[in-house]
PDB file of C-alpha atoms in Angstrom:
ATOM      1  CA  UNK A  28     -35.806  36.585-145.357  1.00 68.00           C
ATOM      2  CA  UNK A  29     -35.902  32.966-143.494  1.00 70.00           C
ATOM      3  CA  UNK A  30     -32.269  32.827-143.961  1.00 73.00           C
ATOM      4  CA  UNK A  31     -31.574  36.015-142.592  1.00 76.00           C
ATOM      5  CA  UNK A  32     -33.693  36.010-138.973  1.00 77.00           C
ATOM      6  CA  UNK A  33     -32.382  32.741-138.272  1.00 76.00           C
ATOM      7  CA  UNK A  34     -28.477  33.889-138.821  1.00 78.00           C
ATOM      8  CA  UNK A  35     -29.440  36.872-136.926  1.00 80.00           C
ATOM      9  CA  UNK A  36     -31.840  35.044-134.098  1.00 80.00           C
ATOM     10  CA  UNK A  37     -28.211  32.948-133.777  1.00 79.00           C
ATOM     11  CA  UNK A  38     -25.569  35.753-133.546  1.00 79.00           C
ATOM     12  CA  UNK A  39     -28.064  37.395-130.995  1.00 79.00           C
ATOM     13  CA  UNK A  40     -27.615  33.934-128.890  1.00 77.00           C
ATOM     14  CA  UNK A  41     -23.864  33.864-129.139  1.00 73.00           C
ATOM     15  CA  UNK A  42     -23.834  37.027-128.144  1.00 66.00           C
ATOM     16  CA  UNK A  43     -26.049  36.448-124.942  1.00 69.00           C
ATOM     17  CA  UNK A  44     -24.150  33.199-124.404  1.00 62.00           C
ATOM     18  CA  UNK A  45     -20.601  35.145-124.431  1.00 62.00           C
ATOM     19  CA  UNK A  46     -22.162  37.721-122.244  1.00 60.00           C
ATOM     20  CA  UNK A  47     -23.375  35.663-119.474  1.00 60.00           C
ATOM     21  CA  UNK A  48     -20.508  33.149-119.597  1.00 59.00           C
ATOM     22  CA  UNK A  49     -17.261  33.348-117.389  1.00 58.00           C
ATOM     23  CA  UNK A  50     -14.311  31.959-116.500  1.00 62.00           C
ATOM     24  CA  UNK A  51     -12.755  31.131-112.926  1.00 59.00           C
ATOM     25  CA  UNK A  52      -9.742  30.743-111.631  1.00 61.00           C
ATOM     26  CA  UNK A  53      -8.705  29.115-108.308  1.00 58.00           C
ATOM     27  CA  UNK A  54      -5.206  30.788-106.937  1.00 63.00           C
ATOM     28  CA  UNK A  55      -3.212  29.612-103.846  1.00 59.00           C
ATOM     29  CA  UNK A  56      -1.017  32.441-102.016  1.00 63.00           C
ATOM     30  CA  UNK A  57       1.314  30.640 -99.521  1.00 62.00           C
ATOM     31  CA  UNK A  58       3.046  32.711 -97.115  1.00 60.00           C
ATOM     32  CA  UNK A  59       6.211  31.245 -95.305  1.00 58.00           C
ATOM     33  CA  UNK A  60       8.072  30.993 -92.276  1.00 53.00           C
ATOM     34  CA  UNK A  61       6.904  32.763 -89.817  1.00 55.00           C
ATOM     35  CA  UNK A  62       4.499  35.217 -90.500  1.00 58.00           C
ATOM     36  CA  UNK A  63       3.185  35.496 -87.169  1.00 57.00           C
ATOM     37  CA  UNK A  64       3.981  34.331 -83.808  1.00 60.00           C
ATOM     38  CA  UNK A  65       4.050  35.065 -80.082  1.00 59.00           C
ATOM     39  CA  UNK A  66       6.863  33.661 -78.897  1.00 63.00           C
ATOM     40  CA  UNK A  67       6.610  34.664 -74.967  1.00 65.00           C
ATOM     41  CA  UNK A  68       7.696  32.245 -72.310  1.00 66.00           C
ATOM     42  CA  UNK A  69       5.884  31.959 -69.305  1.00 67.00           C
ATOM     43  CA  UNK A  70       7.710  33.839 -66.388  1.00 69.00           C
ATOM     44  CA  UNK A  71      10.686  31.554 -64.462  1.00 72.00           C
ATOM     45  CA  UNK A  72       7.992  29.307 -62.233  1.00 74.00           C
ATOM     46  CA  UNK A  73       6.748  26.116 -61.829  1.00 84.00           C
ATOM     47  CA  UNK A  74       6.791  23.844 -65.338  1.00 86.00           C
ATOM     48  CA  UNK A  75       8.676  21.084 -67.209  1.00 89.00           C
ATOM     49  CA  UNK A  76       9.438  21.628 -71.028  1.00 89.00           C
ATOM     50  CA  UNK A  77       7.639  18.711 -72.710  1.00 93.00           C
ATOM     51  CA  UNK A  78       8.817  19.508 -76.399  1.00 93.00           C
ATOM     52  CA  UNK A  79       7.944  21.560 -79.412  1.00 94.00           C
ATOM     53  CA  UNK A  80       4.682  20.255 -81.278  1.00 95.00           C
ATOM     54  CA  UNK A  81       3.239  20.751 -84.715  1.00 91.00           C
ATOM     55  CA  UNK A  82      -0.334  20.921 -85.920  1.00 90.00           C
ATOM     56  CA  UNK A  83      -1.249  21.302 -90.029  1.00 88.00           C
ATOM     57  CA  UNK A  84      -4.980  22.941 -89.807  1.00 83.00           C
ATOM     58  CA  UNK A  85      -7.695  21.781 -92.116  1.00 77.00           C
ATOM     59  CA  UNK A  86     -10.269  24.996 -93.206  1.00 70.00           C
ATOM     60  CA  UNK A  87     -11.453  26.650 -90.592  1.00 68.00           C
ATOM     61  CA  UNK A  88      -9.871  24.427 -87.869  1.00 72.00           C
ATOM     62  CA  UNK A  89      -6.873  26.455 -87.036  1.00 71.00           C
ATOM     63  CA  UNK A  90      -6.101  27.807 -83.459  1.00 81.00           C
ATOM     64  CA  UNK A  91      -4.505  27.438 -79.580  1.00 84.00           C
ATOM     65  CA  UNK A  92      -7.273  24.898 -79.024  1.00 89.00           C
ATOM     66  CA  UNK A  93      -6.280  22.354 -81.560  1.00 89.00           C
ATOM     67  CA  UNK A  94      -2.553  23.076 -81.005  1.00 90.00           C
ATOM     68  CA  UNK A  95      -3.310  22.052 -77.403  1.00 92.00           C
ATOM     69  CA  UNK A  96      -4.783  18.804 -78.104  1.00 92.00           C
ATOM     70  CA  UNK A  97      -2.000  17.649 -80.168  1.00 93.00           C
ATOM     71  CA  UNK A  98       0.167  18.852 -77.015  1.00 94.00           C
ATOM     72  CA  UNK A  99      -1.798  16.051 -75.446  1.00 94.00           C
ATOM     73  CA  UNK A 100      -1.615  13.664 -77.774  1.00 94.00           C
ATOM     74  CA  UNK A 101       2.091  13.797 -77.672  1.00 95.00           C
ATOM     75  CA  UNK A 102       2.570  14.715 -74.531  1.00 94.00           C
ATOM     76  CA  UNK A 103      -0.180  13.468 -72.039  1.00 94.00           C
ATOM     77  CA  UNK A 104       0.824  15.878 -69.430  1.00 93.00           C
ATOM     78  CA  UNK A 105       0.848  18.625 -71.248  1.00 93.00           C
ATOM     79  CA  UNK A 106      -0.999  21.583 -69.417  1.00 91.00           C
ATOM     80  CA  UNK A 107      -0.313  24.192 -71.838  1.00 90.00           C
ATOM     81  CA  UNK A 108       1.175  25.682 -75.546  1.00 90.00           C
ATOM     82  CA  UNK A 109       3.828  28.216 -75.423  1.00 88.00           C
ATOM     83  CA  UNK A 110       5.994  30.127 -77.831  1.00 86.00           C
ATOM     84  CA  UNK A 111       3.162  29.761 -80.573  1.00 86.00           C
ATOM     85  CA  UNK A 112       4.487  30.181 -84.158  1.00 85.00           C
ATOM     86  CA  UNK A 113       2.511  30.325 -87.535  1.00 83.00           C
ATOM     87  CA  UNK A 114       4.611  28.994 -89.664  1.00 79.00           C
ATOM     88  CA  UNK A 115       2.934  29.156 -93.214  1.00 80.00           C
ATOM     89  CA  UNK A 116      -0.040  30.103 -94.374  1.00 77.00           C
ATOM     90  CA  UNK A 117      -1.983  28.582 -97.560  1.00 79.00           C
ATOM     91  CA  UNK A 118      -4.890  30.871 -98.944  1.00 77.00           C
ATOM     92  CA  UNK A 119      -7.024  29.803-101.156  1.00 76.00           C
ATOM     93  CA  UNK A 120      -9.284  32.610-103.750  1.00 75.00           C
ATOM     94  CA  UNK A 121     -11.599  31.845-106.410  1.00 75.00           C
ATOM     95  CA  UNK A 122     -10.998  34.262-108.928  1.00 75.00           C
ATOM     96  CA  UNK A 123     -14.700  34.572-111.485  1.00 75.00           C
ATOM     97  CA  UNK A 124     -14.145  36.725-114.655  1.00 72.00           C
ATOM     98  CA  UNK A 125     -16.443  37.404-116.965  1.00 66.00           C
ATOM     99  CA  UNK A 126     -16.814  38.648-120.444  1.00 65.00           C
ATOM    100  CA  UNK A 127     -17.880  42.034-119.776  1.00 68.00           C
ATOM    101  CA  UNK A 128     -14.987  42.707-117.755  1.00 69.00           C
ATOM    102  CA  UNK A 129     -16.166  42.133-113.859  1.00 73.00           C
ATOM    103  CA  UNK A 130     -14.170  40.345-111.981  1.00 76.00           C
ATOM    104  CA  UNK A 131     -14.455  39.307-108.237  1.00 76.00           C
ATOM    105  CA  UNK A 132     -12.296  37.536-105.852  1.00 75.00           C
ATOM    106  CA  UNK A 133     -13.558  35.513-103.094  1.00 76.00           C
ATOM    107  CA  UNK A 134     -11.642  33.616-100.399  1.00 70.00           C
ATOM    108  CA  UNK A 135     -12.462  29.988-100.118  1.00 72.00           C
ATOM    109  CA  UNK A 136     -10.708  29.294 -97.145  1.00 76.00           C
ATOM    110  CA  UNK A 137      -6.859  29.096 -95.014  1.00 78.00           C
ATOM    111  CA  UNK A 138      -4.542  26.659 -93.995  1.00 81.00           C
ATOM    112  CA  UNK A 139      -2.348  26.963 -91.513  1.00 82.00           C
ATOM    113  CA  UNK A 140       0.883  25.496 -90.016  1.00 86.00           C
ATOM    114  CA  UNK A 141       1.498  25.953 -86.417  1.00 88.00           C
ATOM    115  CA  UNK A 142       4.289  25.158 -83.738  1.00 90.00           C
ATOM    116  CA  UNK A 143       4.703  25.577 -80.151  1.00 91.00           C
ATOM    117  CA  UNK A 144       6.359  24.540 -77.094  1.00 92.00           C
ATOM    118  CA  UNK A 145       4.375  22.043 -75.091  1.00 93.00           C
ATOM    119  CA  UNK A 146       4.786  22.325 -70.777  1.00 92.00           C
ATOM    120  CA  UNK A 147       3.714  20.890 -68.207  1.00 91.00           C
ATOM    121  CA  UNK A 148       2.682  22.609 -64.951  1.00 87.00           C
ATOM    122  CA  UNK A 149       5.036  20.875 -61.637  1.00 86.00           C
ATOM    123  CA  UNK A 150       1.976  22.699 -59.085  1.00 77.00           C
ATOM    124  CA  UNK A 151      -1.737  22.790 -59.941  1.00 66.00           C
ATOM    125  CA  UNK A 152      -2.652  26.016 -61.166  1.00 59.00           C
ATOM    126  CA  UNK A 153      -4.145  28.302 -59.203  1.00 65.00           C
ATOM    127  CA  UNK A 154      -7.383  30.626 -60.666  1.00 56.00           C
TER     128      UNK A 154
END
């Protein structure tokens, strides 16, 4: 009778073991070239083209702001970003499965790859 609650008091904790468990998956969805952009020139006025510049965003770091200071970095004179472009996009999910059949799909975070037209402003700007 020993013999048969401990085989049983095991296949019960297998069973609870297997039914808590699960299994997760981390996906990357990259979309490419360009997905988005906004790709308006300032009207005929007062600027020098600098150049195009790049920026590669970390998580959570993408946007005009940062695209802008590497404008600067290049370009020292650079006043503004135009012609923005997103050029890819890398998503990454974690994907958590478990035995029972649940499954649920959270985002982790983006990264982005952005380009843009650097100017410079010949008169100050006026507000």
């Amino acid at each position: 009778m020993k013999k048969h609650f401990v085989l049983y008091l095991l296949l019960v904790s297998v069973c609870i073991l297997m039914l808590f468990s699960s299994c997760t998956t981390m996906t990357s969805e990259k979309r490419i070239t360009p997905y988005s952009a906004s790709v308006s020139f300032p009207a005929e006025g007062p600027y020098t083209v600098l150049g195009r510049v790049s920026y590669v965003s970390s998580q959570g770091t993408a946007g005009y702001r940062e695209l802008l200071q590497q404008a600067k970095i290049k370009y020292p004179s650079a006043d503004d970003v135009v012609n923005i472009l997103v050029d890819s996009e890398d998503t990454f999910n974690v994907i958590t499965d478990s035995f029972t059949g649940a499954k649920q799909t959270s985002l982790v975070g983006s990264v982005y790859s952005m380009s843009g037209i650097a100017i410079s402003y010949t008169t100050p700007l006026q507000d």
